[in-house]
Amino acid sequence: MEELTCIVCPNGCSLTIEKVDEKWEVTGNQCQRGKIFAINEMENPQRSVTSTVKTVYKSMPRVSVKTQGEIPKKDILTLMKLLDDVVVDRVMSCGDIILENVLGSGVNVVCTSDMNLWIKGA
């Protein structure tokens, strides 16, 4: 039996999950999303990732990025190491793709800032 706190909505339900006869039994959830969250946490936990990457611009040496969806939790450190090597060398807008299909996940990493607001002469 495992105990989790649901992070899907602000309720933060205290969940209990246990596998009974090859089926997950979830209690404590106030909605169906909590049950789905608990089962996903046990079978394939996933997370969104936010970070920054380097740029070539002195006035904005780093730019914020995020995954457009969730990636397997086990791949987060690998993604962070990958982001360490990224250097943005052109002015990007919010939503522009920095990396496509990271780690074969089908999820893109996108810029979350409008760089032209910060870079002089852009």
PDB file of C-alpha atoms in Angstrom, residues 55-61 90-91 114-122:
ATOM      1  CA  THR A  55      22.028  32.167 -24.983  1.00  0.00           C
ATOM      2  CA  VAL A  56      24.721  34.032 -26.909  1.00  0.00           C
ATOM      3  CA  TYR A  57      23.322  37.412 -25.773  1.00  0.00           C
ATOM      4  CA  LYS A  58      25.039  39.382 -22.997  1.00  0.00           C
ATOM      5  CA  SER A  59      21.843  41.261 -22.145  1.00  0.00           C
ATOM      6  CA  MET A  60      20.012  37.932 -21.695  1.00  0.00           C
ATOM      7  CA  PRO A  61      22.501  35.174 -20.883  1.00  0.00           C
ATOM      8  CA  ARG A  90      18.759  33.495 -32.327  1.00  0.00           C
ATOM      9  CA  VAL A  91      16.044  35.681 -30.849  1.00  0.00           C
ATOM     10  CA  ASP A 114       9.879  36.855 -25.624  1.00  0.00           C
ATOM     11  CA  MET A 115      13.586  37.479 -26.005  1.00  0.00           C
ATOM     12  CA  ASN A 116      13.062  40.532 -28.223  1.00  0.00           C
ATOM     13  CA  LEU A 117      11.807  42.403 -25.147  1.00  0.00           C
ATOM     14  CA  TRP A 118      15.189  41.942 -23.453  1.00  0.00           C
ATOM     15  CA  ILE A 119      17.755  41.936 -26.205  1.00  0.00           C
ATOM     16  CA  LYS A 120      18.903  45.341 -27.350  1.00  0.00           C
ATOM     17  CA  GLY A 121      18.772  45.869 -31.093  1.00  0.00           C
ATOM     18  CA  ALA A 122      16.551  42.857 -31.743  1.00  0.00           C
TER      19      ALA A 122
END
